[in-house]
Amino acid sequence: PAPAPGPAPVPPELPGWRHVRSGKVRDLYEPASAAPGEGDLLVVASDRVSAFDHVLATPVPDKGAVLTALSLWWFERLAEAGLGVPDHVLSAEVGPDDASSGVPADVAGRAVRCRRLAMLPVECVARGYLTGSGLADYRATGAVCGVELPDGLEDGSRLHRPVFTPATKADVGHDENVSFAVVAELLGPDLAERAREVTLRLYALGEEMARERGVLLADTKIELGLPPGVDAASAEAPGALVLADEVLTPDSSRFWDAAAWAPGRAQPSFDKQFVRDWLLSDASGWDRAADAPPPPLPDDVVEATRGRYVEAYERLTGRRWA
Ligand SMILES: N#Cc1c(N)ncnc1-c1cnn(Cc2cccc(F)c2)c1
């Protein structure tokens, strides 16, 4: 019989904060003192791992803290490199219990207090390499998001130039890749063009810095938003865009070890390959075809996966993990 469904992720209760919603691996809060939908936001990165569209029952220790530290490091590097767009980060330091500033001590190191924005209804994705849904679209149509690509590309092929491949958000299932024309309909042409420009520039900056450290950034997804009071249809909107969410982490991006890159097959995921291989091995007994919840991970797979998050952090930032 299929194992019982895995435990639904129970986000931590944070005194002084109200839980707003949870994603697969992150939880969102607002100050309990604020009216619902008001005040700063708290993005908490859990130790949950998602694989094959399932949230796994076994947490990976330190994943949330490592990816939070990596994302904060990237926010700093992007600002230094002149991305030209402010970000939503207010603080990652522990603040007072009344949630009036900073983050709660219970999630110190894996939480970021952020400016509340009106998020664009578009997942802004840039791809420098072809894989995943981009490869599937290319194989079906010769194009990705309406952008024609040359013949003969394989899984893992590097594109001649990075492509903006936006998607509309789906509450359930996969995001839907859409053309730039659709984004222009959704956001207006000027805001759409600015979102594309920012996404491609962020990808180029991240790809260059990662490649210098032996890591290939295959693609990345960012979220952009507008400060309250800025009308998305207004002429000021493109210049008011703010970079939100997390940036350039293994949860928002595909990272590959440059030394292992070989177009023509699926590239090993820098962080999730041990999990994927074990789940697909006989050892797990997992019936993927039945879409059963995956079984708990063995300790060695958990520890090896933790090690990959620490290695990604150390190689990209040049800093030792605590
Ligand atoms: N970042 C950010 C942000 C912001 N600065 N202002 C308003 N909304 C958001 C916001 C809304 N959803 N998400 C994604 C998300 C879903 C689930 C859990 C999470 F932690 C995160 C981000």
mmCIF file of C-alpha atoms and ligand atoms in Angstrom:
data_model
loop_
_atom_site.group_PDB
_atom_site.id
_atom_site.type_symbol
_atom_site.label_atom_id
_atom_site.label_comp_id
_atom_site.label_asym_id
_atom_site.label_seq_id
_atom_site.Cartn_x
_atom_site.Cartn_y
_atom_site.Cartn_z
ATOM 1 C CA PRO A 1 0.000 0.000 0.000
ATOM 2 C CA ALA A 2 1.170 3.546 -0.685
ATOM 3 C CA PRO A 3 2.680 5.196 2.405
ATOM 4 C CA ALA A 4 0.508 7.702 4.198
ATOM 5 C CA PRO A 5 0.768 11.190 2.689
ATOM 6 C CA GLY A 6 3.738 13.098 3.994
ATOM 7 C CA PRO A 7 3.135 15.608 6.778
ATOM 8 C CA ALA A 8 1.784 18.924 5.502
ATOM 9 C CA PRO A 9 4.431 21.554 6.178
ATOM 10 C CA VAL A 10 3.454 23.120 9.486
ATOM 11 C CA PRO A 11 4.929 26.606 9.503
ATOM 12 C CA PRO A 12 6.380 27.649 12.871
ATOM 13 C CA GLU A 13 4.201 29.854 15.051
ATOM 14 C CA LEU A 14 6.059 33.116 15.524
ATOM 15 C CA PRO A 15 4.841 35.217 18.479
ATOM 16 C CA GLY A 16 4.056 38.730 17.242
ATOM 17 C CA TRP A 17 3.620 37.542 13.657
ATOM 18 C CA ARG A 18 0.639 36.305 11.674
ATOM 19 C CA HIS A 19 1.131 33.462 9.169
ATOM 20 C CA VAL A 20 -0.013 34.664 5.730
ATOM 21 C CA ARG A 21 0.726 31.686 3.539
ATOM 22 C CA SER A 22 3.186 28.947 2.758
ATOM 23 C CA GLY A 23 4.897 27.886 -0.445
ATOM 24 C CA LYS A 24 6.588 24.524 -0.898
ATOM 25 C CA VAL A 25 9.697 25.522 0.994
ATOM 26 C CA ARG A 26 9.027 29.003 2.420
ATOM 27 C CA ASP A 27 6.542 30.601 4.794
ATOM 28 C CA LEU A 28 5.272 34.183 4.707
ATOM 29 C CA TYR A 29 4.230 36.260 7.735
ATOM 30 C CA GLU A 30 3.102 39.786 8.584
ATOM 31 C CA PRO A 31 3.203 41.571 11.949
ATOM 32 C CA ALA A 32 0.248 40.474 14.117
ATOM 33 C CA SER A 33 -0.116 44.140 15.099
ATOM 34 C CA ALA A 34 -0.804 45.127 11.492
ATOM 35 C CA ALA A 35 -4.176 44.851 9.798
ATOM 36 C CA PRO A 36 -4.321 41.804 7.479
ATOM 37 C CA GLY A 37 -2.560 42.671 4.251
ATOM 38 C CA GLU A 38 -0.674 45.555 5.890
ATOM 39 C CA GLY A 39 2.832 46.061 7.247
ATOM 40 C CA ASP A 40 6.180 44.562 6.360
ATOM 41 C CA LEU A 41 6.508 40.941 5.325
ATOM 42 C CA LEU A 42 8.663 38.195 6.784
ATOM 43 C CA VAL A 43 9.938 35.573 4.344
ATOM 44 C CA VAL A 44 11.056 32.485 6.261
ATOM 45 C CA ALA A 45 13.075 29.825 4.428
ATOM 46 C CA SER A 46 12.373 26.349 5.819
ATOM 47 C CA ASP A 47 14.610 23.267 5.723
ATOM 48 C CA ARG A 48 12.038 21.605 3.474
ATOM 49 C CA VAL A 49 13.163 20.226 0.114
ATOM 50 C CA SER A 50 10.959 19.790 -2.912
ATOM 51 C CA ALA A 51 11.672 17.106 -5.516
ATOM 52 C CA PHE A 52 9.562 15.779 -8.372
ATOM 53 C CA ASP A 53 6.844 18.284 -7.333
ATOM 54 C CA HIS A 54 6.590 16.779 -3.859
ATOM 55 C CA VAL A 55 7.612 18.414 -0.594
ATOM 56 C CA LEU A 56 9.723 15.725 1.047
ATOM 57 C CA ALA A 57 8.931 14.488 4.544
ATOM 58 C CA THR A 58 12.560 14.800 5.648
ATOM 59 C CA PRO A 59 14.026 18.250 6.277
ATOM 60 C CA VAL A 60 17.614 19.059 5.304
ATOM 61 C CA PRO A 61 19.259 20.724 8.307
ATOM 62 C CA ASP A 62 20.539 24.288 7.670
ATOM 63 C CA LYS A 63 19.070 24.485 4.130
ATOM 64 C CA GLY A 64 16.911 27.498 5.033
ATOM 65 C CA ALA A 65 19.782 29.346 6.698
ATOM 66 C CA VAL A 66 22.303 28.581 3.936
ATOM 67 C CA LEU A 67 19.944 29.693 1.148
ATOM 68 C CA THR A 68 18.947 32.822 3.062
ATOM 69 C CA ALA A 69 22.627 33.758 3.524
ATOM 70 C CA LEU A 70 23.287 33.051 -0.167
ATOM 71 C CA SER A 71 20.344 35.173 -1.323
ATOM 72 C CA LEU A 72 21.373 38.073 0.933
ATOM 73 C CA TRP A 73 24.912 37.823 -0.452
ATOM 74 C CA TRP A 74 23.554 37.996 -4.027
ATOM 75 C CA PHE A 75 21.376 41.010 -3.198
ATOM 76 C CA GLU A 76 24.555 42.802 -2.073
ATOM 77 C CA ARG A 77 26.587 41.704 -5.118
ATOM 78 C CA LEU A 78 23.815 42.762 -7.546
ATOM 79 C CA ALA A 79 23.553 46.206 -5.953
ATOM 80 C CA GLU A 80 27.365 46.566 -6.093
ATOM 81 C CA ALA A 81 27.438 45.424 -9.732
ATOM 82 C CA GLY A 82 24.921 48.098 -10.661
ATOM 83 C CA LEU A 83 21.803 46.049 -11.390
ATOM 84 C CA GLY A 84 20.009 49.382 -11.180
ATOM 85 C CA VAL A 85 16.954 48.103 -9.302
ATOM 86 C CA PRO A 86 16.479 48.349 -5.522
ATOM 87 C CA ASP A 87 15.535 45.251 -3.561
ATOM 88 C CA HIS A 88 12.864 44.621 -0.927
ATOM 89 C CA VAL A 89 15.213 43.656 1.914
ATOM 90 C CA LEU A 90 14.681 45.645 5.106
ATOM 91 C CA SER A 91 16.517 43.534 7.659
ATOM 92 C CA ALA A 92 17.726 40.052 8.510
ATOM 93 C CA GLU A 93 18.811 40.964 12.027
ATOM 94 C CA VAL A 94 16.921 39.805 15.119
ATOM 95 C CA GLY A 95 14.565 42.535 16.324
ATOM 96 C CA PRO A 96 12.332 43.134 19.355
ATOM 97 C CA ASP A 97 9.554 40.707 20.295
ATOM 98 C CA ASP A 98 6.884 43.231 19.278
ATOM 99 C CA ALA A 99 7.842 42.657 15.626
ATOM 100 C CA SER A 100 8.268 46.402 15.173
ATOM 101 C CA SER A 101 11.589 45.846 13.386
ATOM 102 C CA GLY A 102 13.937 43.042 12.330
ATOM 103 C CA VAL A 103 13.127 39.341 12.352
ATOM 104 C CA PRO A 104 12.020 37.054 15.224
ATOM 105 C CA ALA A 105 14.755 35.196 17.119
ATOM 106 C CA ASP A 106 13.061 31.820 16.516
ATOM 107 C CA VAL A 107 13.938 31.996 12.807
ATOM 108 C CA ALA A 108 17.131 34.037 13.034
ATOM 109 C CA GLY A 109 19.406 33.308 10.075
ATOM 110 C CA ARG A 110 16.674 31.971 7.832
ATOM 111 C CA ALA A 111 14.268 34.917 7.734
ATOM 112 C CA VAL A 112 14.244 38.266 5.956
ATOM 113 C CA ARG A 113 12.016 41.248 6.754
ATOM 114 C CA CYS A 114 10.906 42.754 3.458
ATOM 115 C CA ARG A 115 9.064 45.798 2.139
ATOM 116 C CA ARG A 116 5.537 44.894 1.161
ATOM 117 C CA LEU A 117 5.089 45.285 -2.618
ATOM 118 C CA ALA A 118 2.394 44.740 -5.189
ATOM 119 C CA MET A 119 3.905 41.747 -6.960
ATOM 120 C CA LEU A 120 3.787 41.513 -10.742
ATOM 121 C CA PRO A 121 1.592 38.593 -11.841
ATOM 122 C CA VAL A 122 4.482 37.205 -13.884
ATOM 123 C CA GLU A 123 7.329 34.831 -13.019
ATOM 124 C CA CYS A 124 10.348 36.535 -14.575
ATOM 125 C CA VAL A 125 12.679 33.813 -15.856
ATOM 126 C CA ALA A 126 15.922 34.081 -17.808
ATOM 127 C CA ARG A 127 17.588 31.071 -19.405
ATOM 128 C CA GLY A 128 21.176 30.801 -20.620
ATOM 129 C CA TYR A 129 20.901 27.047 -21.149
ATOM 130 C CA LEU A 130 18.108 24.872 -22.476
ATOM 131 C CA THR A 131 16.489 22.349 -20.136
ATOM 132 C CA GLY A 132 13.262 21.609 -18.250
ATOM 133 C CA SER A 133 10.118 23.250 -19.583
ATOM 134 C CA GLY A 134 12.165 25.380 -21.983
ATOM 135 C CA LEU A 135 13.566 22.251 -23.613
ATOM 136 C CA ALA A 136 10.094 20.698 -23.761
ATOM 137 C CA ASP A 137 8.672 23.796 -25.485
ATOM 138 C CA TYR A 138 11.642 23.878 -27.880
ATOM 139 C CA ARG A 139 11.207 20.206 -28.801
ATOM 140 C CA ALA A 140 7.486 20.778 -29.423
ATOM 141 C CA THR A 141 7.677 24.093 -31.291
ATOM 142 C CA GLY A 142 11.283 25.049 -32.033
ATOM 143 C CA ALA A 143 10.777 28.044 -29.751
ATOM 144 C CA VAL A 144 10.534 29.019 -26.082
ATOM 145 C CA CYS A 145 8.015 31.695 -25.102
ATOM 146 C CA GLY A 146 7.672 32.590 -28.763
ATOM 147 C CA VAL A 147 11.423 33.059 -29.210
ATOM 148 C CA GLU A 148 12.645 30.930 -32.138
ATOM 149 C CA LEU A 149 15.840 28.985 -31.369
ATOM 150 C CA PRO A 150 18.351 27.388 -33.763
ATOM 151 C CA ASP A 151 17.958 23.735 -34.770
ATOM 152 C CA GLY A 152 19.965 20.997 -33.129
ATOM 153 C CA LEU A 153 19.897 22.138 -29.535
ATOM 154 C CA GLU A 154 20.037 19.409 -26.878
ATOM 155 C CA ASP A 155 19.307 19.079 -23.167
ATOM 156 C CA GLY A 156 21.829 21.344 -21.474
ATOM 157 C CA SER A 157 22.828 23.249 -24.616
ATOM 158 C CA ARG A 158 24.081 26.761 -23.970
ATOM 159 C CA LEU A 159 22.000 29.369 -25.810
ATOM 160 C CA HIS A 160 23.764 31.871 -28.031
ATOM 161 C CA ARG A 161 22.293 34.583 -25.841
ATOM 162 C CA PRO A 162 20.139 34.347 -22.715
ATOM 163 C CA VAL A 163 16.386 34.411 -23.312
ATOM 164 C CA PHE A 164 13.614 35.998 -21.210
ATOM 165 C CA THR A 165 11.084 33.176 -20.756
ATOM 166 C CA PRO A 166 8.280 34.483 -18.528
ATOM 167 C CA ALA A 167 5.535 32.380 -17.036
ATOM 168 C CA THR A 168 2.163 33.040 -15.486
ATOM 169 C CA LYS A 169 1.758 31.764 -11.963
ATOM 170 C CA ALA A 170 -0.311 28.677 -11.357
ATOM 171 C CA ASP A 171 -1.606 27.976 -7.863
ATOM 172 C CA VAL A 172 -1.599 24.272 -8.629
ATOM 173 C CA GLY A 173 0.716 22.542 -11.093
ATOM 174 C CA HIS A 174 3.384 24.145 -13.194
ATOM 175 C CA ASP A 175 3.661 27.759 -14.227
ATOM 176 C CA GLU A 176 2.718 28.319 -17.864
ATOM 177 C CA ASN A 177 5.413 29.688 -20.169
ATOM 178 C CA VAL A 178 4.036 32.670 -22.062
ATOM 179 C CA SER A 179 5.304 34.974 -24.798
ATOM 180 C CA PHE A 180 6.560 38.502 -24.245
ATOM 181 C CA ALA A 181 3.432 39.726 -26.067
ATOM 182 C CA VAL A 182 1.284 38.151 -23.349
ATOM 183 C CA VAL A 183 3.387 39.849 -20.664
ATOM 184 C CA ALA A 184 2.999 43.161 -22.507
ATOM 185 C CA GLU A 185 -0.774 42.612 -22.452
ATOM 186 C CA LEU A 186 -0.622 41.871 -18.708
ATOM 187 C CA LEU A 187 1.747 44.645 -17.627
ATOM 188 C CA GLY A 188 1.703 47.159 -20.457
ATOM 189 C CA PRO A 189 4.574 47.341 -22.947
ATOM 190 C CA ASP A 190 6.883 49.645 -20.994
ATOM 191 C CA LEU A 191 6.681 47.740 -17.713
ATOM 192 C CA ALA A 192 7.020 44.437 -19.586
ATOM 193 C CA GLU A 193 10.129 45.678 -21.380
ATOM 194 C CA ARG A 194 11.657 46.885 -18.114
ATOM 195 C CA ALA A 195 10.907 43.538 -16.416
ATOM 196 C CA ARG A 196 12.625 41.718 -19.294
ATOM 197 C CA GLU A 197 15.626 44.054 -19.175
ATOM 198 C CA VAL A 198 16.054 43.643 -15.396
ATOM 199 C CA THR A 199 15.646 39.864 -15.556
ATOM 200 C CA LEU A 200 18.219 39.450 -18.326
ATOM 201 C CA ARG A 201 20.666 41.829 -16.642
ATOM 202 C CA LEU A 202 20.329 40.023 -13.305
ATOM 203 C CA TYR A 203 20.899 36.687 -15.052
ATOM 204 C CA ALA A 204 23.986 38.012 -16.885
ATOM 205 C CA LEU A 205 25.524 39.362 -13.659
ATOM 206 C CA GLY A 206 24.796 36.161 -11.744
ATOM 207 C CA GLU A 207 25.922 33.888 -14.587
ATOM 208 C CA GLU A 208 29.271 35.671 -14.897
ATOM 209 C CA MET A 209 29.989 35.634 -11.161
ATOM 210 C CA ALA A 210 28.963 31.981 -10.855
ATOM 211 C CA ARG A 211 30.986 30.894 -13.917
ATOM 212 C CA GLU A 212 34.087 32.563 -12.434
ATOM 213 C CA ARG A 213 33.579 30.142 -9.517
ATOM 214 C CA GLY A 214 33.139 27.019 -11.642
ATOM 215 C CA VAL A 215 29.376 26.978 -11.357
ATOM 216 C CA LEU A 216 27.014 27.306 -14.347
ATOM 217 C CA LEU A 217 23.803 29.267 -13.829
ATOM 218 C CA ALA A 218 21.476 27.553 -16.285
ATOM 219 C CA ASP A 219 18.449 29.696 -15.509
ATOM 220 C CA THR A 220 16.904 31.804 -12.775
ATOM 221 C CA LYS A 221 13.455 32.986 -11.701
ATOM 222 C CA ILE A 222 12.927 36.322 -10.005
ATOM 223 C CA GLU A 223 9.909 38.164 -8.666
ATOM 224 C CA LEU A 224 9.457 41.881 -9.224
ATOM 225 C CA GLY A 225 7.010 44.201 -7.507
ATOM 226 C CA LEU A 226 5.904 47.805 -7.204
ATOM 227 C CA PRO A 227 5.741 49.892 -4.017
ATOM 228 C CA PRO A 228 2.219 50.579 -2.728
ATOM 229 C CA GLY A 229 0.662 53.526 -4.491
ATOM 230 C CA VAL A 230 2.514 53.042 -7.784
ATOM 231 C CA ASP A 231 0.016 52.187 -10.492
ATOM 232 C CA ALA A 232 1.360 49.422 -12.742
ATOM 233 C CA ALA A 233 -0.151 51.256 -15.718
ATOM 234 C CA SER A 234 1.530 54.567 -14.858
ATOM 235 C CA ALA A 235 4.548 55.994 -16.658
ATOM 236 C CA GLU A 236 6.511 55.904 -13.387
ATOM 237 C CA ALA A 237 6.017 52.133 -12.900
ATOM 238 C CA PRO A 238 9.003 50.843 -14.941
ATOM 239 C CA GLY A 239 11.403 53.025 -12.965
ATOM 240 C CA ALA A 240 9.792 52.013 -9.674
ATOM 241 C CA LEU A 241 10.288 48.240 -9.964
ATOM 242 C CA VAL A 242 11.715 46.507 -6.877
ATOM 243 C CA LEU A 243 13.490 43.136 -6.796
ATOM 244 C CA ALA A 244 11.679 40.837 -4.335
ATOM 245 C CA ASP A 245 11.573 37.226 -3.183
ATOM 246 C CA GLU A 246 14.914 35.389 -3.043
ATOM 247 C CA VAL A 247 17.609 35.679 -5.731
ATOM 248 C CA LEU A 248 19.983 33.193 -7.321
ATOM 249 C CA THR A 249 19.495 30.317 -4.913
ATOM 250 C CA PRO A 250 19.256 26.625 -5.882
ATOM 251 C CA ASP A 251 15.520 26.905 -5.164
ATOM 252 C CA SER A 252 14.994 29.773 -7.631
ATOM 253 C CA SER A 253 17.640 28.774 -10.153
ATOM 254 C CA ARG A 254 19.342 25.797 -11.755
ATOM 255 C CA PHE A 255 23.011 25.547 -10.832
ATOM 256 C CA TRP A 256 25.311 23.007 -12.475
ATOM 257 C CA ASP A 257 28.922 22.114 -11.724
ATOM 258 C CA ALA A 258 30.850 23.415 -14.753
ATOM 259 C CA ALA A 259 33.222 20.429 -14.601
ATOM 260 C CA ALA A 260 30.305 18.016 -15.061
ATOM 261 C CA TRP A 261 28.523 19.913 -17.877
ATOM 262 C CA ALA A 262 27.854 17.735 -20.940
ATOM 263 C CA PRO A 263 25.033 18.805 -23.274
ATOM 264 C CA GLY A 264 22.980 15.917 -24.645
ATOM 265 C CA ARG A 265 21.696 14.552 -21.359
ATOM 266 C CA ALA A 266 20.057 15.834 -18.187
ATOM 267 C CA GLN A 267 22.683 17.748 -16.190
ATOM 268 C CA PRO A 268 23.103 16.778 -12.531
ATOM 269 C CA SER A 269 21.360 19.256 -10.272
ATOM 270 C CA PHE A 270 23.979 20.867 -8.019
ATOM 271 C CA ASP A 271 21.828 20.454 -4.917
ATOM 272 C CA LYS A 272 19.070 17.921 -5.579
ATOM 273 C CA GLN A 273 20.791 15.139 -7.514
ATOM 274 C CA PHE A 274 21.445 12.880 -4.487
ATOM 275 C CA VAL A 275 17.757 13.158 -3.532
ATOM 276 C CA ARG A 276 16.537 12.502 -7.082
ATOM 277 C CA ASP A 277 18.850 9.538 -7.644
ATOM 278 C CA TRP A 278 17.878 7.880 -4.350
ATOM 279 C CA LEU A 279 14.143 8.432 -4.914
ATOM 280 C CA LEU A 280 14.437 6.871 -8.384
ATOM 281 C CA SER A 281 16.547 3.958 -7.126
ATOM 282 C CA ASP A 282 15.150 0.596 -6.019
ATOM 283 C CA ALA A 283 16.372 1.407 -2.516
ATOM 284 C CA SER A 284 13.582 3.951 -1.959
ATOM 285 C CA GLY A 285 10.716 1.674 -3.045
ATOM 286 C CA TRP A 286 8.981 4.818 -4.255
ATOM 287 C CA ASP A 287 6.257 4.403 -6.862
ATOM 288 C CA ARG A 288 6.693 7.679 -8.749
ATOM 289 C CA ALA A 289 4.206 6.641 -11.432
ATOM 290 C CA ALA A 290 1.494 6.357 -8.776
ATOM 291 C CA ASP A 291 2.458 9.852 -7.636
ATOM 292 C CA ALA A 292 2.652 8.506 -4.097
ATOM 293 C CA PRO A 293 4.292 10.739 -1.504
ATOM 294 C CA PRO A 294 8.031 9.979 -1.509
ATOM 295 C CA PRO A 295 9.374 7.985 1.461
ATOM 296 C CA PRO A 296 11.580 9.619 4.110
ATOM 297 C CA LEU A 297 15.194 10.148 3.042
ATOM 298 C CA PRO A 298 18.013 8.094 4.579
ATOM 299 C CA ASP A 299 20.465 10.005 6.757
ATOM 300 C CA ASP A 300 23.329 9.718 4.256
ATOM 301 C CA VAL A 301 21.239 11.335 1.497
ATOM 302 C CA VAL A 302 20.169 14.105 3.863
ATOM 303 C CA GLU A 303 23.757 14.758 4.952
ATOM 304 C CA ALA A 304 25.091 14.692 1.383
ATOM 305 C CA THR A 305 22.375 17.135 0.317
ATOM 306 C CA ARG A 306 23.160 19.439 3.227
ATOM 307 C CA GLY A 307 26.760 19.308 2.055
ATOM 308 C CA ARG A 308 25.766 20.424 -1.431
ATOM 309 C CA TYR A 309 23.960 23.494 -0.090
ATOM 310 C CA VAL A 310 26.999 24.375 2.019
ATOM 311 C CA GLU A 311 29.301 23.763 -0.976
ATOM 312 C CA ALA A 312 27.144 25.977 -3.226
ATOM 313 C CA TYR A 313 27.298 28.747 -0.612
ATOM 314 C CA GLU A 314 31.058 28.425 -0.085
ATOM 315 C CA ARG A 315 31.951 28.211 -3.788
ATOM 316 C CA LEU A 316 29.707 31.111 -4.843
ATOM 317 C CA THR A 317 30.410 33.486 -1.952
ATOM 318 C CA GLY A 318 34.034 32.499 -1.249
ATOM 319 C CA ARG A 319 33.048 32.426 2.441
ATOM 320 C CA ARG A 320 33.173 29.428 4.805
ATOM 321 C CA TRP A 321 29.792 28.359 6.131
ATOM 322 C CA ALA A 322 29.681 28.783 9.943
HETATM 323 N N1 LIG B 1 9.017 38.411 -1.451
HETATM 324 C C1 LIG B 1 8.047 39.041 -1.403
HETATM 325 C C2 LIG B 1 6.843 39.811 -1.337
HETATM 326 C C3 LIG B 1 6.907 41.204 -1.056
HETATM 327 N N2 LIG B 1 8.114 41.816 -0.806
HETATM 328 N N3 LIG B 1 5.765 41.920 -1.015
HETATM 329 C C4 LIG B 1 4.578 41.332 -1.233
HETATM 330 N N4 LIG B 1 4.457 40.022 -1.493
HETATM 331 C C5 LIG B 1 5.563 39.243 -1.560
HETATM 332 C C6 LIG B 1 5.353 37.811 -1.866
HETATM 333 C C7 LIG B 1 4.111 37.192 -1.917
HETATM 334 N N5 LIG B 1 4.293 35.875 -2.223
HETATM 335 N N6 LIG B 1 5.612 35.688 -2.396
HETATM 336 C C8 LIG B 1 6.180 34.366 -2.754
HETATM 337 C C9 LIG B 1 6.073 33.501 -1.505
HETATM 338 C C10 LIG B 1 5.054 32.574 -1.394
HETATM 339 C C11 LIG B 1 4.986 31.767 -0.244
HETATM 340 C C12 LIG B 1 5.903 31.887 0.754
HETATM 341 C C13 LIG B 1 6.885 32.833 0.624
HETATM 342 F F1 LIG B 1 7.769 32.972 1.596
HETATM 343 C C14 LIG B 1 6.995 33.656 -0.518
HETATM 344 C C15 LIG B 1 6.274 36.844 -2.184
#
